[in-house]
Tab-separated table of C-alpha atoms in Angstrom:
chain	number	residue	atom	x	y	z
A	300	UNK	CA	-16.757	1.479	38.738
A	301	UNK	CA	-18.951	3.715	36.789
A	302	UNK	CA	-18.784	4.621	33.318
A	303	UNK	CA	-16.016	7.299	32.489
A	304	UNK	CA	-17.350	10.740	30.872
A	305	UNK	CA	-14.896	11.614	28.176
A	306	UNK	CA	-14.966	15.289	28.216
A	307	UNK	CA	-15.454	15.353	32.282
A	308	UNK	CA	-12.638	13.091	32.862
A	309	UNK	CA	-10.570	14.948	29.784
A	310	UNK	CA	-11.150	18.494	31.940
A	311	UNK	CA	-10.571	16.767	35.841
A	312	UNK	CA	-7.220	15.598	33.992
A	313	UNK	CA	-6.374	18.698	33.053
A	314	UNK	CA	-7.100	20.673	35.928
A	315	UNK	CA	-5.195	18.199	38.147
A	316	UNK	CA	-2.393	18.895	35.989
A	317	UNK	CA	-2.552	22.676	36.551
A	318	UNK	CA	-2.851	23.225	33.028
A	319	UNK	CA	-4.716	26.095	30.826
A	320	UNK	CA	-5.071	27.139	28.022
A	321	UNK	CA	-4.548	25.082	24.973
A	322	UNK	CA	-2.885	21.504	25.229
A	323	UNK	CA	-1.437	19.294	22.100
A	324	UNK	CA	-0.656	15.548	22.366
A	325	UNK	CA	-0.268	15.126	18.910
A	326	UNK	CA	-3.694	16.310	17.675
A	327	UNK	CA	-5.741	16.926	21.467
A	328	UNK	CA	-6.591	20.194	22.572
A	329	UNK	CA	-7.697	21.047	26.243
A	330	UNK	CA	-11.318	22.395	24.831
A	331	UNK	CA	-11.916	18.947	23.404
A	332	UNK	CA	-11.649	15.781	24.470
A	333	UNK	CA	-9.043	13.206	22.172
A	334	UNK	CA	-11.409	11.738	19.545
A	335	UNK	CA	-12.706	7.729	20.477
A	336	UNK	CA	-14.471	5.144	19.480
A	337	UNK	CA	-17.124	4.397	21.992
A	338	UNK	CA	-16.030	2.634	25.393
A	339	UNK	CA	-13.956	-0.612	25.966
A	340	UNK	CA	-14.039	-2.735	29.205
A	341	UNK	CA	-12.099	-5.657	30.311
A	342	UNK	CA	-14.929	-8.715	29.382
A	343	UNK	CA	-14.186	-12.129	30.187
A	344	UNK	CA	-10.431	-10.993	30.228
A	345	UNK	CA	-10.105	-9.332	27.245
A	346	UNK	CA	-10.621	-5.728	26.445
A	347	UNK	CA	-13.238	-5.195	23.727
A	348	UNK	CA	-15.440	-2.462	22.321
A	349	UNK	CA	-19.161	-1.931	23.727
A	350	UNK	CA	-22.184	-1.978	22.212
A	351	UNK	CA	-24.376	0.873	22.880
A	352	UNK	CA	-26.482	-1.756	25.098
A	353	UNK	CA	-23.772	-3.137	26.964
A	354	UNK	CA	-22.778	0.210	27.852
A	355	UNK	CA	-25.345	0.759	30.249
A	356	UNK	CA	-24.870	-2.102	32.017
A	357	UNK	CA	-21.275	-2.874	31.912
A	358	UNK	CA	-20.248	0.292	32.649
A	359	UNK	CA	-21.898	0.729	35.766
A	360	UNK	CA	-20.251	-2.527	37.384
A	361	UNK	CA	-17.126	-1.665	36.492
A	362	UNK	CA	-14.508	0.004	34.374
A	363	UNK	CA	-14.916	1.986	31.508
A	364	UNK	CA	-13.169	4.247	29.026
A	365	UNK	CA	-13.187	5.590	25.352
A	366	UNK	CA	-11.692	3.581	23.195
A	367	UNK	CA	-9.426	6.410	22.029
A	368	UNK	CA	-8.183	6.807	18.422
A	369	UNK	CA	-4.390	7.195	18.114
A	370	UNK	CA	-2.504	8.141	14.893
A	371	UNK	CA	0.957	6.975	12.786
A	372	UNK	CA	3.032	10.367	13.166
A	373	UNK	CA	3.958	11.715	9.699
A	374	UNK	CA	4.993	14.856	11.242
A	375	UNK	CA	4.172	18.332	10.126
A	376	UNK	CA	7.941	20.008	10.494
A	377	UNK	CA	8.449	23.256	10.400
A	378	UNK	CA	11.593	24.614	8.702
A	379	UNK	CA	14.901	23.557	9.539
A	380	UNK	CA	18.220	24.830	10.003
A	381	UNK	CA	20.361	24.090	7.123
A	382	UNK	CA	21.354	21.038	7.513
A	383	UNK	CA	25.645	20.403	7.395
A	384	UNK	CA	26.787	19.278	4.288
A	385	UNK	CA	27.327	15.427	4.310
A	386	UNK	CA	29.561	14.010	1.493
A	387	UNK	CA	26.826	10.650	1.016
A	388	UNK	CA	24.766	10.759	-2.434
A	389	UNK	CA	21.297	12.490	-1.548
A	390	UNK	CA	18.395	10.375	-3.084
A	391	UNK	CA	15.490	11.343	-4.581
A	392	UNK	CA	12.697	13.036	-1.405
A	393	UNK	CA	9.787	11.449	-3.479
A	394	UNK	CA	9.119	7.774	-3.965
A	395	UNK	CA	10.686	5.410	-6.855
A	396	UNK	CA	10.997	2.328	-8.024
A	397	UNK	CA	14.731	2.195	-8.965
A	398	UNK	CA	17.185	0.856	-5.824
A	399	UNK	CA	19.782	3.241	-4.885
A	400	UNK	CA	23.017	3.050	-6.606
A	401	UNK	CA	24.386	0.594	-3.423
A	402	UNK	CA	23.518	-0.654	0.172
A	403	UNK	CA	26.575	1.033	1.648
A	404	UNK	CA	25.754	4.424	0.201
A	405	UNK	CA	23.383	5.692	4.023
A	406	UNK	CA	22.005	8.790	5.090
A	407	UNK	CA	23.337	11.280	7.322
A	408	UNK	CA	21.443	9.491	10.625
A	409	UNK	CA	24.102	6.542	10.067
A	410	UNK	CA	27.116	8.644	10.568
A	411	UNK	CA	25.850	10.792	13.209
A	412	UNK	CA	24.745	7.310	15.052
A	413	UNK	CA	28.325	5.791	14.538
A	414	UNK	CA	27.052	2.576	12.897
A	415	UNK	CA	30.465	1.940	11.151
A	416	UNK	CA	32.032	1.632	14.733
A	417	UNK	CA	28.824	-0.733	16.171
A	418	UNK	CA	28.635	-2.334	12.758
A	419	UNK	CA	32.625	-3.616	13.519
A	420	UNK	CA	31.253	-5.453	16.063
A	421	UNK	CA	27.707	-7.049	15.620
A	422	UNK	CA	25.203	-6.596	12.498
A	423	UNK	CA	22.210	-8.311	14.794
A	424	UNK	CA	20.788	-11.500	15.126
A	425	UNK	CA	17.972	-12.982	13.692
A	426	UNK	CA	17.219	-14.447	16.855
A	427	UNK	CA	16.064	-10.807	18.107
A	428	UNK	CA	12.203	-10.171	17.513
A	429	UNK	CA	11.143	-6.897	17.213
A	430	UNK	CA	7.563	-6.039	16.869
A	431	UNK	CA	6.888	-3.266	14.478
A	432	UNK	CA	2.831	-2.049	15.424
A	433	UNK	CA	2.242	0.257	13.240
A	434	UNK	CA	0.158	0.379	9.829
A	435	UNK	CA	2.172	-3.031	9.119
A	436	UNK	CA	5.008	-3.897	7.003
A	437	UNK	CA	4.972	-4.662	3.486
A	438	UNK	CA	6.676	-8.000	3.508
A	439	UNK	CA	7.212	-8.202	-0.180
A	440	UNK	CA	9.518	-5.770	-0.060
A	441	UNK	CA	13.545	-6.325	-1.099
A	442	UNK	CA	15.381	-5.008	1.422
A	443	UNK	CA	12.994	-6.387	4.475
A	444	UNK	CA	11.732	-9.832	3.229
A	445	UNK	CA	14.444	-11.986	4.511
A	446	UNK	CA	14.159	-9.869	7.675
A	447	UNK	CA	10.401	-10.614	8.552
A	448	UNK	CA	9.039	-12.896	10.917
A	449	UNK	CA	7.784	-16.201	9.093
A	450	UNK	CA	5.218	-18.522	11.386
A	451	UNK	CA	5.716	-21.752	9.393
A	452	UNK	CA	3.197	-23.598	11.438
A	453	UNK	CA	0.558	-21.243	9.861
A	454	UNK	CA	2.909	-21.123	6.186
A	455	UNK	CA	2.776	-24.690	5.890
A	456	UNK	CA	-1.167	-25.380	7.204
A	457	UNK	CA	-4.144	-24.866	6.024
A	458	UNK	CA	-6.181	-21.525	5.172
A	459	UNK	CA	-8.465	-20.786	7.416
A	460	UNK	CA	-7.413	-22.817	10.197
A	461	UNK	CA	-5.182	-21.867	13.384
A	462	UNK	CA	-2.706	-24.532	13.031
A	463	UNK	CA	-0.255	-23.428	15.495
A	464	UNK	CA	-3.022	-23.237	17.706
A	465	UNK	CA	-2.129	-19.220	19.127
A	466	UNK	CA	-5.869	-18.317	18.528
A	467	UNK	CA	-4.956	-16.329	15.572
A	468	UNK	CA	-6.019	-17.940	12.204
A	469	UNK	CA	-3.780	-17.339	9.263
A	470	UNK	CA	-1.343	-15.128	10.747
A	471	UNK	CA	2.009	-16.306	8.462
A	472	UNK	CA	3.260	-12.355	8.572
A	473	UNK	CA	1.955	-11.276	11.775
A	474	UNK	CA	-1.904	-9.781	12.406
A	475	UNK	CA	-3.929	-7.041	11.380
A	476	UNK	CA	-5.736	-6.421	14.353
A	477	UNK	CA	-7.381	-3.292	12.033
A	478	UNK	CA	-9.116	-5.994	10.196
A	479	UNK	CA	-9.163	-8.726	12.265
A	480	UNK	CA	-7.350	-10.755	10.005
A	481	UNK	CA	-3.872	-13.193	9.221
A	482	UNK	CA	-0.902	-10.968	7.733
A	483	UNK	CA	0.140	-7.325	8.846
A	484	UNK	CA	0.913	-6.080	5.089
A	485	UNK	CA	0.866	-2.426	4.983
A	486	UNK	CA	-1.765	-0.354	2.892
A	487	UNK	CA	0.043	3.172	4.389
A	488	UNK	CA	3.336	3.350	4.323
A	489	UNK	CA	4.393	4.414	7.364
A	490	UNK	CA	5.083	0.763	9.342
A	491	UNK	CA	7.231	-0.323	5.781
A	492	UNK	CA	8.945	3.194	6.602
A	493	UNK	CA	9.700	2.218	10.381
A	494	UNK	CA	10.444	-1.232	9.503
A	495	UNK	CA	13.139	-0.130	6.712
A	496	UNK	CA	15.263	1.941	9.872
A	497	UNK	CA	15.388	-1.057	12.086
A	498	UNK	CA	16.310	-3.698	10.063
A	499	UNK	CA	16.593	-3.468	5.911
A	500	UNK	CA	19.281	-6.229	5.112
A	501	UNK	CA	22.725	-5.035	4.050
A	502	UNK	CA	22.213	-6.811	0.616
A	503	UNK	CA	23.325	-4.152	-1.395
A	504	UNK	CA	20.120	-2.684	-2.285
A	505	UNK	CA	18.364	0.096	-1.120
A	506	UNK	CA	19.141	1.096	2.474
A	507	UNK	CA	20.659	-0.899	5.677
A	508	UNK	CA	18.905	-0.632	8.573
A	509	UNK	CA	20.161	-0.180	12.226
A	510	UNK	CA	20.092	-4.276	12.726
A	511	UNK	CA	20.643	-5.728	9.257
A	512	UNK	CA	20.416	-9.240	10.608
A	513	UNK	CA	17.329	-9.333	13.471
A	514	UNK	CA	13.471	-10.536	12.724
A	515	UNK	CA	10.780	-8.017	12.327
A	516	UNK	CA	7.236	-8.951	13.562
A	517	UNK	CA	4.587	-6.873	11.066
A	518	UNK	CA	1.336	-6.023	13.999
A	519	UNK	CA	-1.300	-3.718	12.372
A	520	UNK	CA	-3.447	-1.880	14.237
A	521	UNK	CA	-3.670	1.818	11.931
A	522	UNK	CA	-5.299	1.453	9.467
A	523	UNK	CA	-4.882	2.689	5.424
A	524	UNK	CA	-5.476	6.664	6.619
A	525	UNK	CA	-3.262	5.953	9.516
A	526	UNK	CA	-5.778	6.121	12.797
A	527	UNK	CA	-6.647	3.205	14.892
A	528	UNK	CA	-8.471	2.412	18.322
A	529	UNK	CA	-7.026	1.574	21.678
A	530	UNK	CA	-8.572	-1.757	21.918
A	531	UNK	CA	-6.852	-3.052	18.486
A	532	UNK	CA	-3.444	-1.102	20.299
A	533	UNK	CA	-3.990	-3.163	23.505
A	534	UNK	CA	-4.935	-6.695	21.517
A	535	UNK	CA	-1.726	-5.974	19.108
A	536	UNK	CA	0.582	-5.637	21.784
A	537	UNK	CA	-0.768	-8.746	23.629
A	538	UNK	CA	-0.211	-10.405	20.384
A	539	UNK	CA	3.849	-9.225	20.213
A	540	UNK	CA	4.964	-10.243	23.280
A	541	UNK	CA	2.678	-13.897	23.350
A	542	UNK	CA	4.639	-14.479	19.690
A	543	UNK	CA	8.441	-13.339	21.917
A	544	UNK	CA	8.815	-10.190	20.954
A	545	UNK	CA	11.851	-8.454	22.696
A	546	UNK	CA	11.419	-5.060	21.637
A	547	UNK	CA	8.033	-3.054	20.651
A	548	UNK	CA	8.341	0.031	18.485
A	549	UNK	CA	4.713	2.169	18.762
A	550	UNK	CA	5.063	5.179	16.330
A	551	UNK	CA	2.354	6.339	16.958
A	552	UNK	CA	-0.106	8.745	19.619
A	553	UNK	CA	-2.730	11.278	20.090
A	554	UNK	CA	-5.235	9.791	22.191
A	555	UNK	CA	-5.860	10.130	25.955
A	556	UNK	CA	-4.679	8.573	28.235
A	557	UNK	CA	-5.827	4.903	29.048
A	558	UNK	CA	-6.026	2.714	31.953
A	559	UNK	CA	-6.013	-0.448	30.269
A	560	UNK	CA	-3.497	0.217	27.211
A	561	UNK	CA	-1.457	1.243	30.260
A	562	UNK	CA	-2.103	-2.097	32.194
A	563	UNK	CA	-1.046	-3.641	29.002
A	564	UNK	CA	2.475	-1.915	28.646
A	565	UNK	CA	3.559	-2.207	32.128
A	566	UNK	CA	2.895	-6.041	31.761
A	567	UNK	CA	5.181	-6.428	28.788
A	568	UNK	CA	7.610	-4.321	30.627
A	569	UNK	CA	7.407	-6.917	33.766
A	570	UNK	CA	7.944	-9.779	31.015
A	571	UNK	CA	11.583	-7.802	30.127
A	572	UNK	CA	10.039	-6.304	27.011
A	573	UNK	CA	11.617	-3.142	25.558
A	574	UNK	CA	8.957	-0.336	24.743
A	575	UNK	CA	9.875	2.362	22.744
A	576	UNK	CA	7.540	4.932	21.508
A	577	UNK	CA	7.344	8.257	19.531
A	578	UNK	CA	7.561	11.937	21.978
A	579	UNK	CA	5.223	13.860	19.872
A	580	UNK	CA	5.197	15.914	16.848
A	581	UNK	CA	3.931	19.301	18.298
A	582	UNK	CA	6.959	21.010	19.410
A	583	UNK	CA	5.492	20.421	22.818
A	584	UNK	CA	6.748	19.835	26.276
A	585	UNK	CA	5.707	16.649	26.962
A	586	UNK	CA	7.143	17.036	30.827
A	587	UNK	CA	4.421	19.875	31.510
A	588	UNK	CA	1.871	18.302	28.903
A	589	UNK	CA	2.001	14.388	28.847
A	590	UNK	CA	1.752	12.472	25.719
A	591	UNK	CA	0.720	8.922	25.176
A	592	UNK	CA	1.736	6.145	24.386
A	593	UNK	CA	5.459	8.104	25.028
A	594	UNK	CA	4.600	9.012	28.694
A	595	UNK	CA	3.451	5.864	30.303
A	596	UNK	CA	6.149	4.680	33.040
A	597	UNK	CA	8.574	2.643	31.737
A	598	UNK	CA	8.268	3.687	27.942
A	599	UNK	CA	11.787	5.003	26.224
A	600	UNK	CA	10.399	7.904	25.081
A	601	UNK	CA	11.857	9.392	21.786
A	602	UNK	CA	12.559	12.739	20.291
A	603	UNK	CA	14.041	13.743	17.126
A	604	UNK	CA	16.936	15.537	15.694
A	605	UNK	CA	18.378	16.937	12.449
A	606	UNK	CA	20.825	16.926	10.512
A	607	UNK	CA	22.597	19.964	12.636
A	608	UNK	CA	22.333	17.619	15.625
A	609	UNK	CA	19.824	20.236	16.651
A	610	UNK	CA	16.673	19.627	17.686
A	611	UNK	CA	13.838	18.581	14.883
A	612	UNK	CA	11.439	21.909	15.016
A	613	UNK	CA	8.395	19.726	15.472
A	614	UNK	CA	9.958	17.285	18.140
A	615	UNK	CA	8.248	17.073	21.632
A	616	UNK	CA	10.529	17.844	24.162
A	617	UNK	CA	11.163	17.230	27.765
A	618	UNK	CA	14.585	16.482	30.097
A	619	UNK	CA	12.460	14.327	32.585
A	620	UNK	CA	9.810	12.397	30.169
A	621	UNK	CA	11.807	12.169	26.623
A	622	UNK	CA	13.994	9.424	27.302
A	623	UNK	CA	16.341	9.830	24.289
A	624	UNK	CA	16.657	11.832	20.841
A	625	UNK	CA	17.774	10.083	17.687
A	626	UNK	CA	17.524	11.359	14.093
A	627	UNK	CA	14.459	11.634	13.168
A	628	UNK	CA	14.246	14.904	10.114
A	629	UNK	CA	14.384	14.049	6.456
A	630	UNK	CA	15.000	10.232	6.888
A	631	UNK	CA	15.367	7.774	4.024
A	632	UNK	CA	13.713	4.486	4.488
A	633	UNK	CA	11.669	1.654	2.523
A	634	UNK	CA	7.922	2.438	1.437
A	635	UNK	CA	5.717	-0.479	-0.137
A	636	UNK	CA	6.264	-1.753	-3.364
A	637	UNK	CA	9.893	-1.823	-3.633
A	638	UNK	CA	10.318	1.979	-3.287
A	639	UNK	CA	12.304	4.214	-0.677
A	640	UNK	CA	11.385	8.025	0.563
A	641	UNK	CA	12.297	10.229	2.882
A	642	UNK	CA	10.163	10.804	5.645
A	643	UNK	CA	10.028	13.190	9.065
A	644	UNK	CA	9.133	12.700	12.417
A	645	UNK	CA	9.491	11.132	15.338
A	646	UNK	CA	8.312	8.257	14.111
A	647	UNK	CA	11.393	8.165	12.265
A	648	UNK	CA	13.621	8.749	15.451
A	649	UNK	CA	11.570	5.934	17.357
A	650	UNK	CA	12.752	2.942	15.140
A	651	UNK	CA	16.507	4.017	15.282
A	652	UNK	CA	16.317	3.336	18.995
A	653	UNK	CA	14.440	-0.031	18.468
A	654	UNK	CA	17.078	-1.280	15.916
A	655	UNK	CA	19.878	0.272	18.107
A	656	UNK	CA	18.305	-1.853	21.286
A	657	UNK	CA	17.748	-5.215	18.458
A	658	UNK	CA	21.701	-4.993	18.002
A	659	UNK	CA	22.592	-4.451	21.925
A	660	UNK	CA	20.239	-7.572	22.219
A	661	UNK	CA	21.952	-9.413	19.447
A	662	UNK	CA	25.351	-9.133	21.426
A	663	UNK	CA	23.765	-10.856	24.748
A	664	UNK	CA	19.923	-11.690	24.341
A	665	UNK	CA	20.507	-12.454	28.667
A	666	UNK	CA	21.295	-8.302	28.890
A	667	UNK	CA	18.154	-6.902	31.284
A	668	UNK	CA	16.032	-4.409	29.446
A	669	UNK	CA	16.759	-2.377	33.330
A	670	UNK	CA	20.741	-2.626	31.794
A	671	UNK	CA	20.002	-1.905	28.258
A	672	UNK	CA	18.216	1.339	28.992
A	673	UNK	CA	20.792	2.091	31.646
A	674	UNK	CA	23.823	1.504	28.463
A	675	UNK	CA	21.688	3.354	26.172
A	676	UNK	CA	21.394	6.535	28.240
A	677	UNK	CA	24.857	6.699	29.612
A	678	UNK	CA	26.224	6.277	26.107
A	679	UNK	CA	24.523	8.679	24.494
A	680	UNK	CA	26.265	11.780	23.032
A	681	UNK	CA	25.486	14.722	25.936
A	682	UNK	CA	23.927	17.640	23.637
A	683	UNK	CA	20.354	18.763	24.072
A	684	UNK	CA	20.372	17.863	27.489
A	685	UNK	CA	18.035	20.509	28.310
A	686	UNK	CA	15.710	18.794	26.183
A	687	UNK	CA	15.891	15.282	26.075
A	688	UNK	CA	17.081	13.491	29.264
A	689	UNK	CA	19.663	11.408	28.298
A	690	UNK	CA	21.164	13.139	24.750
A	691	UNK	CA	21.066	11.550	21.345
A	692	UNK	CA	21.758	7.932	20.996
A	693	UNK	CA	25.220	6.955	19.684
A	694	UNK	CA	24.926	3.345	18.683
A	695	UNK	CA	28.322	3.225	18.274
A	696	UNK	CA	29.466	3.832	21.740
A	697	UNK	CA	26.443	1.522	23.005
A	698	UNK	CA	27.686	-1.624	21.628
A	699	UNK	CA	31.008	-0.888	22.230
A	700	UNK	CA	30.505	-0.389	25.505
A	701	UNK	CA	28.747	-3.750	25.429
A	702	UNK	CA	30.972	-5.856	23.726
């Protein structure tokens, strides 16, 4: 198969679709094709990036496509209703290093989620992996450090050396696959941010995530400004599910779509691996105008809502492609170095559904991702219908339901 052209195939894409006009996924417009890298090809059975030279060659044997540059989703929201008064203590927007005054003081997102009913029943399990690919984690940080995912073999060897053999050298706290290096500490913010909503500890610090108890896997892949390629996407998510990950959260989109980071999801998804990824920050209709990684088969795809239980203003939308809605507007969460901030986006909305799924898991890690998705959707609270298939998530009445 010959090489692909990126603005050719970009345009045949579009007019298959039916579409004119102008077309976001997250920052892609219809008059220009998503922003790549080069090209990547499946070589000796792993997908790398092409040198100019192999590119002539390569590509005209077989497949070929950009190596697309994909983004963490900050979100640009636009005004919001006024949110409904909540009686919790409302911390400061900007970061800092002093703790909140306790653990059990949470944002609105906990009460509209019913975590005091699904906390009754299971905080999690630390035998629940959950792979947070992303910008990384900073695993320093105290409210996620006894949360992360240690790989002894590698804490107790030698530097430089693979001990445990996994063809990744070094890699105590994960990978950055950004870097090609041991360790996914986080130079954004945004993973520590995602991280913090799926699983800080209840220790009476900070924040509690969704699944207080439950292991957190830190994959890098964005780099410091937040952008990184579809081969490091593809090599990070091989990486999670080799080291058992059960759940993947992928905040994070804006390129086109690919072939092989495609190939790469659906396997995971065959293995029983939960994907769940961001719908878009474009107020866009992601059923007319796909977005990726959100609208690959099999994805939970995730929108956001506020405070009103209304629909963020920047969410994507769409009954038939967004899977689910969570909270996902003015969000507090950890940030590296100790701090906490608020953050919007459905970013934000992505990692409650990953810590909701981590605690389902925690209550029977047999449960079929096919059943989990199937709980998660019938129990979710039946508003916004018209834009998000199945509701917004109530964690409460998914573990009950489970127990």
């Amino acid at each position: 198969m010959k090489r692909i052209d990126m603005q050719s195939s970009w345009s045949q894409a579009l007019v298959k679709m039916g579409v004119l006009g102008s077309i976001f996924v997250f920052t892609a417009c219809a008059e220009k094709a998503p922003e790549s890298d080069g090209l990547i090809a499946m070589v000796d059975g792993e997908v790398r990036k092409l040198s100019v030279e192999e590119e002539a060659t390569i590509c005209a044997e077989q497949f070929c496509e950009p190596n697309y540059i994909y983004t963490a989703q900050f979100g640009r929201p636009r005004p919001t209703p006024t949110p409904t008064p909540t009686p919790t203590i409302t911390p400061t927007p900007k970061p800092t290093d002093e703790p909140l005054p306790s653990g059990d003081q949470r944002d609105y997102s906990r009460a509209k989620l019913g975590m005091d009913v699904a906390w009754k029943v299971t905080k999690g399990s630390r035998e629940v992996l959950v792979a947070v690919i992303d910008t990384g984690v900073d695993y320093n940080h105290e409210d996620l450090k006894g949360n992360i995912a240690v790989n002894a073999a590698e804490l107790g060897g030698k530097t430089g050396v693979d001990d445990d053999g996994n063809g990744y050298v070094d890699d105590v706290y994960g990978y950055d696959f950004s870097r090609n290096r041991g360790n996914g500490m986080d130079d954004n913010k945004h993973g520590t941010h995602c991280a913090g909503i799926i699983g800080a500890e209840a220790n009476g610090k900070g924040i509690i995530g969704i699944s207080p108890l439950v292991k957190i896997l830190p994959v890098k892949f964005l780099t410091a400004s937040g952008s990184g390629t579809t081969e490091a996407a593809i090599k990070s998510i091989k990486y999670a599910v080799d080291q058992g990950a059960q759940v993947l959260s992928l905040s994070w989109g804006g390129g086109g779509r690919s072939e092989l980071l495609d190939q790469e999801i659906q396997r995971a998804i065959k293995k029983g691996v939960l994907v769940v990824a961001a719908a878009g920050n474009e107020a866009a209709d992601n059923d007319r105008l796909p977005s990726y990684p959100a609208n690959y088969a099999g994805v939970i795809s995730v929108g956001s809502t506020d405070e009103s239980d209304a629909k963020s203003s920047f969410s994507n939308y769409g009954p038939k492609s967004v899977f689910v809605s969570a909270p996902g507007s003015n969000i507090l969460s950890t940030v590296p170095g100790g701090k906490y901030e608020k953050l919007s986006g459905t970013s934000m909305a992505t990692p409650q559904v990953s810590g909701a799924l981590a605690l389902a898991l925690a209550l029977d890690g047999k449960t079929s991702a096919d059943v989990l998705k199937s709980r998660l959707c019938d129990t979710s609270d039946k508003i916004l219908l018209s834009r998000f298939g199945c509701g917004r998530m109530s964690v409460g009445k998914l573990i009950e339901g489970l127990k």
